[in-house]
Short mmCIF file of C-alpha atoms in Angstrom, two decimals:
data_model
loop_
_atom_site.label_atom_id
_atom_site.label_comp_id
_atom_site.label_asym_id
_atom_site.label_seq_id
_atom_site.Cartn_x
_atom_site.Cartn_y
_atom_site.Cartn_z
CA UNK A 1 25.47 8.58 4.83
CA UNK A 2 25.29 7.70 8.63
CA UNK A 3 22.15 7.38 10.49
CA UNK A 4 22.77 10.66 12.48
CA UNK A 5 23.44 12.13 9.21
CA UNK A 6 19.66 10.73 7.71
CA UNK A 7 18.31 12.42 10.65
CA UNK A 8 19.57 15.92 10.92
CA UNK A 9 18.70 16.06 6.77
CA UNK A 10 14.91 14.50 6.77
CA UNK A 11 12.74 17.23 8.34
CA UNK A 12 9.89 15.56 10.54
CA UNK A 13 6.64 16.13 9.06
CA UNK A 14 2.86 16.68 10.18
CA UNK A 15 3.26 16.75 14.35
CA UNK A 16 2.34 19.59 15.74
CA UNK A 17 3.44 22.15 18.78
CA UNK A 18 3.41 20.59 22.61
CA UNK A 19 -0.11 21.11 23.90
CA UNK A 20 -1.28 20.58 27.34
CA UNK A 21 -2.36 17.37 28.03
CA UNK A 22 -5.10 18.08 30.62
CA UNK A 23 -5.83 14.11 31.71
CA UNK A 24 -2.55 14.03 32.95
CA UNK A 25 -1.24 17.33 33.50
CA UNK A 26 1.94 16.94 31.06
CA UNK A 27 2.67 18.16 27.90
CA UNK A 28 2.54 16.17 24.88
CA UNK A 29 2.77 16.63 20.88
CA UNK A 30 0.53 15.31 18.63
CA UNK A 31 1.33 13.17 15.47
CA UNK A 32 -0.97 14.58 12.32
CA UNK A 33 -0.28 12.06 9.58
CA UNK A 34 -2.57 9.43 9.85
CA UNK A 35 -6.05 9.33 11.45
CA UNK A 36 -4.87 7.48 14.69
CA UNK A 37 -3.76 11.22 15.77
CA UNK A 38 -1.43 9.97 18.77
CA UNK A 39 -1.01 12.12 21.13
CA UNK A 40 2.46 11.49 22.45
CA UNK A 41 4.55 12.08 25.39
CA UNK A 42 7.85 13.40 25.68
CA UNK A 43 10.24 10.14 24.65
CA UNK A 44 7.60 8.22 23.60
CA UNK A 45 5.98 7.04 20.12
CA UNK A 46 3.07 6.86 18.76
CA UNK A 47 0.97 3.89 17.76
CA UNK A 48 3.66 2.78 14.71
CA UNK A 49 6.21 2.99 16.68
CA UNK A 50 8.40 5.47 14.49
CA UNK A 51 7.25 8.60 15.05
CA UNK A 52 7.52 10.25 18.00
CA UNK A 53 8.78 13.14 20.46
CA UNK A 54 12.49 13.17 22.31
CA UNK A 55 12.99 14.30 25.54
CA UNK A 56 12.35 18.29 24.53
CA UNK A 57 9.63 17.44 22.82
CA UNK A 58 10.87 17.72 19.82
CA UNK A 59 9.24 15.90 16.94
CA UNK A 60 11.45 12.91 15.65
CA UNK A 61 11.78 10.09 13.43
CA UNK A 62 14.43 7.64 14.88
CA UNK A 63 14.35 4.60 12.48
CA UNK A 64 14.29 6.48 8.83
CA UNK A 65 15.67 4.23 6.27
CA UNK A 66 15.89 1.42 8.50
CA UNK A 67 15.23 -1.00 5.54
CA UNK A 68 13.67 -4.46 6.23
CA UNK A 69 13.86 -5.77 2.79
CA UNK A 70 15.42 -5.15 -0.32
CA UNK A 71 14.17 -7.43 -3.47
CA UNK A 72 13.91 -7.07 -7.48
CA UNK A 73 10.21 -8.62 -8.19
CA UNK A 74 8.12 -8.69 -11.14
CA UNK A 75 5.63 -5.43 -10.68
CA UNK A 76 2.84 -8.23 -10.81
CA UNK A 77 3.83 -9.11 -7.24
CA UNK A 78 2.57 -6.33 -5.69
CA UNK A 79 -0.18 -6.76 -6.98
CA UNK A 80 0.18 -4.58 -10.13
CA UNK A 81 -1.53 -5.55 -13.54
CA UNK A 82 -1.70 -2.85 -15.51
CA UNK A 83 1.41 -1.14 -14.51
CA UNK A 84 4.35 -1.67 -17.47
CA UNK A 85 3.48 -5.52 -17.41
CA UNK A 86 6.00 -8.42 -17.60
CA UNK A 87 8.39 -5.84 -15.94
CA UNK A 88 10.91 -5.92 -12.98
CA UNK A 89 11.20 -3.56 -9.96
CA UNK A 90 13.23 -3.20 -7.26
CA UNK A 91 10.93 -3.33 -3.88
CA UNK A 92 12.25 -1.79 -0.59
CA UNK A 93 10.77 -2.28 3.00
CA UNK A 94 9.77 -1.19 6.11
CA UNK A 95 9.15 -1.80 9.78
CA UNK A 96 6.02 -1.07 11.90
CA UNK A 97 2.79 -0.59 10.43
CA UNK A 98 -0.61 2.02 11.87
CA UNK A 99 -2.87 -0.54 12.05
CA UNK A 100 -3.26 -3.60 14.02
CA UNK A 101 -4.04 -6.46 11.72
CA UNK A 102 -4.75 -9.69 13.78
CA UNK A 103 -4.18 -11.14 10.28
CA UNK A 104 -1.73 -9.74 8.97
CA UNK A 105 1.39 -11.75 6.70
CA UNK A 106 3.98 -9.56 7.36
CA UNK A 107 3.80 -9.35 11.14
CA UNK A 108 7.61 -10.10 11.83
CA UNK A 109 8.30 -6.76 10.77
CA UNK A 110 5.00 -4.98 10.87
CA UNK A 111 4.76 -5.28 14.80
CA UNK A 112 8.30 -4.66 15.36
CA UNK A 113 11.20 -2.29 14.60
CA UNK A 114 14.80 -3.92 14.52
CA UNK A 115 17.40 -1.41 15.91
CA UNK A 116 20.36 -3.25 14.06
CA UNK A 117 18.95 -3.34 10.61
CA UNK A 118 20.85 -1.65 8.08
CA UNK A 119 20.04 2.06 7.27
CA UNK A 120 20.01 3.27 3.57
CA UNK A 121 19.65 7.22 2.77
CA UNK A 122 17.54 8.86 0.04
CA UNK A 123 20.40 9.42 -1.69
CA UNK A 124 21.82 6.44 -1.38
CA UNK A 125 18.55 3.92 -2.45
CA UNK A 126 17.97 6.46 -5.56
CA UNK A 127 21.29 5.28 -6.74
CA UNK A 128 20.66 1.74 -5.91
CA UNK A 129 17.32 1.90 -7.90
CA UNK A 130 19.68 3.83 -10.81
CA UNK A 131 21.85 0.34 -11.07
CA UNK A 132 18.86 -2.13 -10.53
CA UNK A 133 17.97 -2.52 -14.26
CA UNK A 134 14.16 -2.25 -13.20
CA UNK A 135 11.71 0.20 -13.85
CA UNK A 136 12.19 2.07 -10.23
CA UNK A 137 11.12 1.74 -6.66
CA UNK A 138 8.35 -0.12 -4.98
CA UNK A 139 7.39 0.65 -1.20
CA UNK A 140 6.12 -1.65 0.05
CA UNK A 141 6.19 -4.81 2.96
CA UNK A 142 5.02 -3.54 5.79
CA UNK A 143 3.41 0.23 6.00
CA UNK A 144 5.36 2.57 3.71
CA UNK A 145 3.40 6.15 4.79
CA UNK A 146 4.27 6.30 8.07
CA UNK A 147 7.72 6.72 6.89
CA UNK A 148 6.43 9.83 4.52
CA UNK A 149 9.92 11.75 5.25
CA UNK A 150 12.12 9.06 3.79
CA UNK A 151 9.88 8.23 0.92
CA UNK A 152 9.21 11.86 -0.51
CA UNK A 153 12.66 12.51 -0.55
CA UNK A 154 14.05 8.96 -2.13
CA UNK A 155 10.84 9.16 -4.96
CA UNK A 156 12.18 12.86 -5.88
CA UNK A 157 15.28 11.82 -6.30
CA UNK A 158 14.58 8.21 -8.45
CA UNK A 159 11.75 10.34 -10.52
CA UNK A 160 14.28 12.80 -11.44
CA UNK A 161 16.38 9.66 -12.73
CA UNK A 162 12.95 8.90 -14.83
CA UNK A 163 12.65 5.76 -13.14
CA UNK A 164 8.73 5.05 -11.78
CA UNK A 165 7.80 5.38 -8.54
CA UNK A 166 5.05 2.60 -6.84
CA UNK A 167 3.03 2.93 -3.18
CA UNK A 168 2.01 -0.41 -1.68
CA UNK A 169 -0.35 0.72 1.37
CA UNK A 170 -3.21 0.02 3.36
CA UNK A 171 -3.95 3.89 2.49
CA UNK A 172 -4.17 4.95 6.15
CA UNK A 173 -3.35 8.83 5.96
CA UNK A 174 -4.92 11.62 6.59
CA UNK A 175 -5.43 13.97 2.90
CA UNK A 176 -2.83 16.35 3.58
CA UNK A 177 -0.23 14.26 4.38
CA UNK A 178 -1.76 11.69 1.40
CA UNK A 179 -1.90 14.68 -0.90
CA UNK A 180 2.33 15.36 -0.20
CA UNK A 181 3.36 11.92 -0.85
CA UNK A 182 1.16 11.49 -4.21
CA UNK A 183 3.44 14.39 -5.63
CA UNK A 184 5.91 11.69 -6.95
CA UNK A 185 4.07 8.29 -7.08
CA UNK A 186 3.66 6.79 -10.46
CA UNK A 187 1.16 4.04 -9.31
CA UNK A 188 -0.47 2.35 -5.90
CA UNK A 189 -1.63 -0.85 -4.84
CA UNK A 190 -4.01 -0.04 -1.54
CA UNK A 191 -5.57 -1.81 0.71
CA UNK A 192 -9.13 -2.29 0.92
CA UNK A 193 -9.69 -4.72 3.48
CA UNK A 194 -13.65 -5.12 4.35
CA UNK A 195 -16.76 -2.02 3.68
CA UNK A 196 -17.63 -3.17 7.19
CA UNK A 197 -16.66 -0.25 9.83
CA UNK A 198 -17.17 -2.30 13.02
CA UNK A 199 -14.45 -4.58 11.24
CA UNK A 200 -11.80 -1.89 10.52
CA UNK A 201 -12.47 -0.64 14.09
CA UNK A 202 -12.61 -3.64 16.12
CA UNK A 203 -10.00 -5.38 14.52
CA UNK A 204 -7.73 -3.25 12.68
CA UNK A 205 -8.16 -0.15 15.04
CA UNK A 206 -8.24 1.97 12.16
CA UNK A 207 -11.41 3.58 10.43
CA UNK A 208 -12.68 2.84 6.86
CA UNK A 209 -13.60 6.44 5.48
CA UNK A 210 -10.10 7.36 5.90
CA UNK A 211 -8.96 4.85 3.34
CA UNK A 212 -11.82 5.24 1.31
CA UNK A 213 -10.81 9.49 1.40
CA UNK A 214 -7.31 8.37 -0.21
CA UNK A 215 -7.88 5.52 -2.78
CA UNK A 216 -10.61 8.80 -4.24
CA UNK A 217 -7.59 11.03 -3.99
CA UNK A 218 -4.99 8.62 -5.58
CA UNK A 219 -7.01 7.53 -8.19
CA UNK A 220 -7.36 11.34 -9.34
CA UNK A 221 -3.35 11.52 -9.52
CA UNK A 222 -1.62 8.32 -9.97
CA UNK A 223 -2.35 4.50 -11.57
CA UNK A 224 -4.54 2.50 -8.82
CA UNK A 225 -5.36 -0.93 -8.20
CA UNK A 226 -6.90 -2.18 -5.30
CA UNK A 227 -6.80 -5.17 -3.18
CA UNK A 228 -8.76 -7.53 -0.38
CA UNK A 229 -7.72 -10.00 1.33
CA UNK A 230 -10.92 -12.29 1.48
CA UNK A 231 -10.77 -13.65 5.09
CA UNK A 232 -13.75 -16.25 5.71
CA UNK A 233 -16.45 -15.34 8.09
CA UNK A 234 -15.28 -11.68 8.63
CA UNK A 235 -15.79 -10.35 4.95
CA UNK A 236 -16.34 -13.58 2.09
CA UNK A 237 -19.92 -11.96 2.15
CA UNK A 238 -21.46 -11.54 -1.33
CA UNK A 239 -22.81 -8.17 -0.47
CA UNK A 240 -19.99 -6.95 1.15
CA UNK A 241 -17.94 -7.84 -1.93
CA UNK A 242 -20.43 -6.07 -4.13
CA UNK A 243 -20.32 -3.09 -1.82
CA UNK A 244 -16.29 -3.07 -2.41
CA UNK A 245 -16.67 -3.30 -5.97
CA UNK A 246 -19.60 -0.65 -6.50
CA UNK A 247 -17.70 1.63 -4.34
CA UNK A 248 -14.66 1.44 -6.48
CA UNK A 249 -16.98 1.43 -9.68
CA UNK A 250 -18.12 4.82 -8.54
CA UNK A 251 -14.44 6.58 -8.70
CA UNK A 252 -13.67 4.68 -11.77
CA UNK A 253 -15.00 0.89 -13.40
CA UNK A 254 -12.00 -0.06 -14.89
CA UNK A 255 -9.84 0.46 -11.92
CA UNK A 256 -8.32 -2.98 -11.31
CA UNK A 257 -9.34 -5.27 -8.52
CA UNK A 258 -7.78 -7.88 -6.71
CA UNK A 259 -9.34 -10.80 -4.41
CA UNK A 260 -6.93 -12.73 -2.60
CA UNK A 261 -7.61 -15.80 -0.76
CA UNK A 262 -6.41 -15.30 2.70
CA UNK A 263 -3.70 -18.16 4.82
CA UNK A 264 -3.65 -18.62 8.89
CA UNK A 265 -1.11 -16.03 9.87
CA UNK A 266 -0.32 -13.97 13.12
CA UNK A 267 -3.17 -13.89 15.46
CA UNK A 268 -5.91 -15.57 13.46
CA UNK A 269 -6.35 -19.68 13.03
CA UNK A 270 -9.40 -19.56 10.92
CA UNK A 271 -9.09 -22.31 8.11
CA UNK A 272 -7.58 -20.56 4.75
CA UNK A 273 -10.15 -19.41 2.02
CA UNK A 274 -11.25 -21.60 -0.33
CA UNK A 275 -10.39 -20.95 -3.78
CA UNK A 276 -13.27 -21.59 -5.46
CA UNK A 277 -15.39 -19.37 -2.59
CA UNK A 278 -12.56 -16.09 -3.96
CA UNK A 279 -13.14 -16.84 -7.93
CA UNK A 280 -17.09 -16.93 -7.03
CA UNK A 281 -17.11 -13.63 -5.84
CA UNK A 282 -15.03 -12.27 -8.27
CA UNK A 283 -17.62 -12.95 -10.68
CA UNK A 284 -19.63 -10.88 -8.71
CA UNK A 285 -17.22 -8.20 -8.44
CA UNK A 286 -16.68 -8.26 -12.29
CA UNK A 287 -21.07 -7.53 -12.65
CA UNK A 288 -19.02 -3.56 -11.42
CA UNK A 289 -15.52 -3.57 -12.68
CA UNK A 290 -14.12 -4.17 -16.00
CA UNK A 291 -10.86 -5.77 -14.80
CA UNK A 292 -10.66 -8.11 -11.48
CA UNK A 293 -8.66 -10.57 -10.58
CA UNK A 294 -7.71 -13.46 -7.81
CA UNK A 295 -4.59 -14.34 -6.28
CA UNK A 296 -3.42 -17.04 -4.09
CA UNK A 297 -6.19 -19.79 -6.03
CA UNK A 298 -3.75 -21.96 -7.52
CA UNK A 299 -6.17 -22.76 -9.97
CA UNK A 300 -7.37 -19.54 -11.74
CA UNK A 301 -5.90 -18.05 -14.38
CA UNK A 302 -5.51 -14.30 -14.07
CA UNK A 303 -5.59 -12.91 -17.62
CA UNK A 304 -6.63 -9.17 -19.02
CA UNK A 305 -8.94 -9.43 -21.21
CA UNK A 306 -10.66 -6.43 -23.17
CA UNK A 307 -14.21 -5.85 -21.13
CA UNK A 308 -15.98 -5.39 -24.86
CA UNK A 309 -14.76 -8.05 -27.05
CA UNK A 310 -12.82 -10.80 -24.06
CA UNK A 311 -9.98 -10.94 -26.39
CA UNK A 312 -6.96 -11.73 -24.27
CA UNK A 313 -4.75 -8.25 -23.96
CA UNK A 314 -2.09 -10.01 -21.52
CA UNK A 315 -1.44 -13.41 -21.16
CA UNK A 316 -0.22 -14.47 -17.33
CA UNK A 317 0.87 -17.90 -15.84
CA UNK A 318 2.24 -16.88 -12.72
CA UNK A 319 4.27 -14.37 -12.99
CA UNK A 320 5.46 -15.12 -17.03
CA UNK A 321 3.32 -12.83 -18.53
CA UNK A 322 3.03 -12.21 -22.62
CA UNK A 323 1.60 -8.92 -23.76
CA UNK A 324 -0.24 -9.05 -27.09
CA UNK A 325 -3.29 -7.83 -29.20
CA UNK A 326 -3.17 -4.22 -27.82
CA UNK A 327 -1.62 -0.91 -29.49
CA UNK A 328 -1.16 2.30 -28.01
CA UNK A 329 -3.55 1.13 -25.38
CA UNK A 330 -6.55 0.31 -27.45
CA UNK A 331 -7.43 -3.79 -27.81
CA UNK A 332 -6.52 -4.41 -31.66
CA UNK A 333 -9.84 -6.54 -32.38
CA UNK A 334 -12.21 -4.20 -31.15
CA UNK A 335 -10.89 -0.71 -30.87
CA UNK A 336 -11.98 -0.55 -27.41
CA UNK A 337 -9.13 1.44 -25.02
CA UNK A 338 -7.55 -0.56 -22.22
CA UNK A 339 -6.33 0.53 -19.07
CA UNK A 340 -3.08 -0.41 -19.26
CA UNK A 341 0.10 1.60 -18.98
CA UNK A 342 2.89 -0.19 -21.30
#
């Protein structure tokens, strides 16, 4: 299917009617999916970059299924630890991205949009996934939801192929728009990246309730596991860690959490976080949540163990990872149940 062709079959979702823009005196529409609510001028975009109005005003969505990146990676890359384990999954990505992470690792194609990169229809990618010999689809690289159109059709279409569905996202959406994209994820990995509002706004230009809102409202309908990047001097705090972690208690203790030692990239020079500093407050973290892990350490091993007993329920050196001493979900020395999903 031709891009044209992507176009005219993907319906534009959550902009709403021209409204008069009194500032200026011109009419403009107004994007609805995420909190930035752009309001956006006739041939213009919004903040991502992707979504926009053409010359009638007419809500469009030029660059659906322009794919950045198309991989098979273990599902432990994404970070997911307790999603079918020791399995493979074809990931697909994205350009542009709704916030504005000085930080962030995936900036080549999180700032930008590249024209001349291949486009892939729903239809098309479902069969893809079909032939991959992987569980199913992850979204993921740079912001997924702001390409909601795409991604609700291509997850109907690989569910009904009962292959799993999996959101990587900094969980930037406002709930409506959150609630009609859940309808076909199997599991998410979302952002959390500080409990400090000032930081989100200042530096991310996004707001922290927002994501807060959706990782409640995925947790009550999919498989969640949640991750910060710990960025020194910005939020390696102790208490700002334990605010995190008691925050994601409350929805659910055994959700799984992931600390992740942060690298130079983009905009920021600040020296990369030590390791030791990440595992530190992970201990912390774990006084909350019955399952959290680090990543990017080099030096700490990132094993499930059973939060009653500390019998080891999956075994992980890197990405080889041996699943043992658990049946039907319940940790076979102790009887206590494990959330896990084999």
């Amino acid at each position: 299917m031709d891009e044209k062709s992507i176009k005219k079959t993907l319906i534009p979702l959550f902009f709403e009617f021209p409204s008069q823009n009194n500032e200026q005196n011109e009419k403009a529409g107004k994007c609805t999916l995420c909190p930035n609510l752009c309001v956006i001028k006739a041939q213009k975009s919004g903040k991502c970059r992707v979504r926009g109005f053409d010359s009638n005003l007419k809500p469009i969505i030029p660059f659906a299924g322009k794919i950045s990146g198309l991989a098979i990676d273990p599902i432990e890359k994404k970070p997911l630890y307790h999603f079918y384990p020791n399995s493979q999954i074809l990931s697909v990505g994205f350009y542009s991205c709704n916030l504005t992470c000085a930080f962030c690792q995936n900036y080549h194609i999180s700032t930008k949009v590249d024209q001349n990169a291949k486009t892939i229809s729903p239809e098309e990618m479902a069969e893809i996934t079909a032939s991959s010999n992987t569980i199913g689809l992850a979204y993921t690289y740079s912001e997924p939801m702001i390409h909601i159109e795409w991604i609700k059709e291509t997850a109907k279409l690989v569910r009904n192929r009962n292959l799993k569905n999996v959101l990587v996202t900094n969980g930037y959406i406002n709930k409506e728009a959150g609630e009609s994209i859940l309808e076909n994820i199997d599991a998410l990995n979302i952002d959390l990246k500080s409990f400090n509002e000032k930081f989100y706004a200042n530096e991310l230009g996004g707001r922290i309730e927002a994501i807060k809102d959706f990782i409640k409202l995925a947790a009550s309908k999919a498989h969640v596991e949640v991750t910060t990047l710990v960025i020194p001097g910005k939020n390696d705090s102790e208490k700002e860690i334990e605010m995190i972690a008691s925050f994601i208690a409350s929805i659910n203790n055994s959700i799984p959490f992931h600390l992740s030692c942060y690298y130079p990239a983009y905009k920021y020079s600040i020296e990369r976080t030590d390791p030791v500093k990440v595992i530190n407050l992970a201990a912390i973290a774990s006084k909350y949540l019955e399952y959290v892990y680090v990543g990017n350490t080099g030096i700490a091993e990132n094993n499930t163990k059973c939060p009653s007993c500390s019998n080891i329920i999956v075994k992980r050196t890197g990405y080889k990872t041996t699943i043992r001493d658990v049946n039907n979900g319940i940790c076979s020395n102790c009887g206590k149940k494990i959330n896990l999903i084999l």
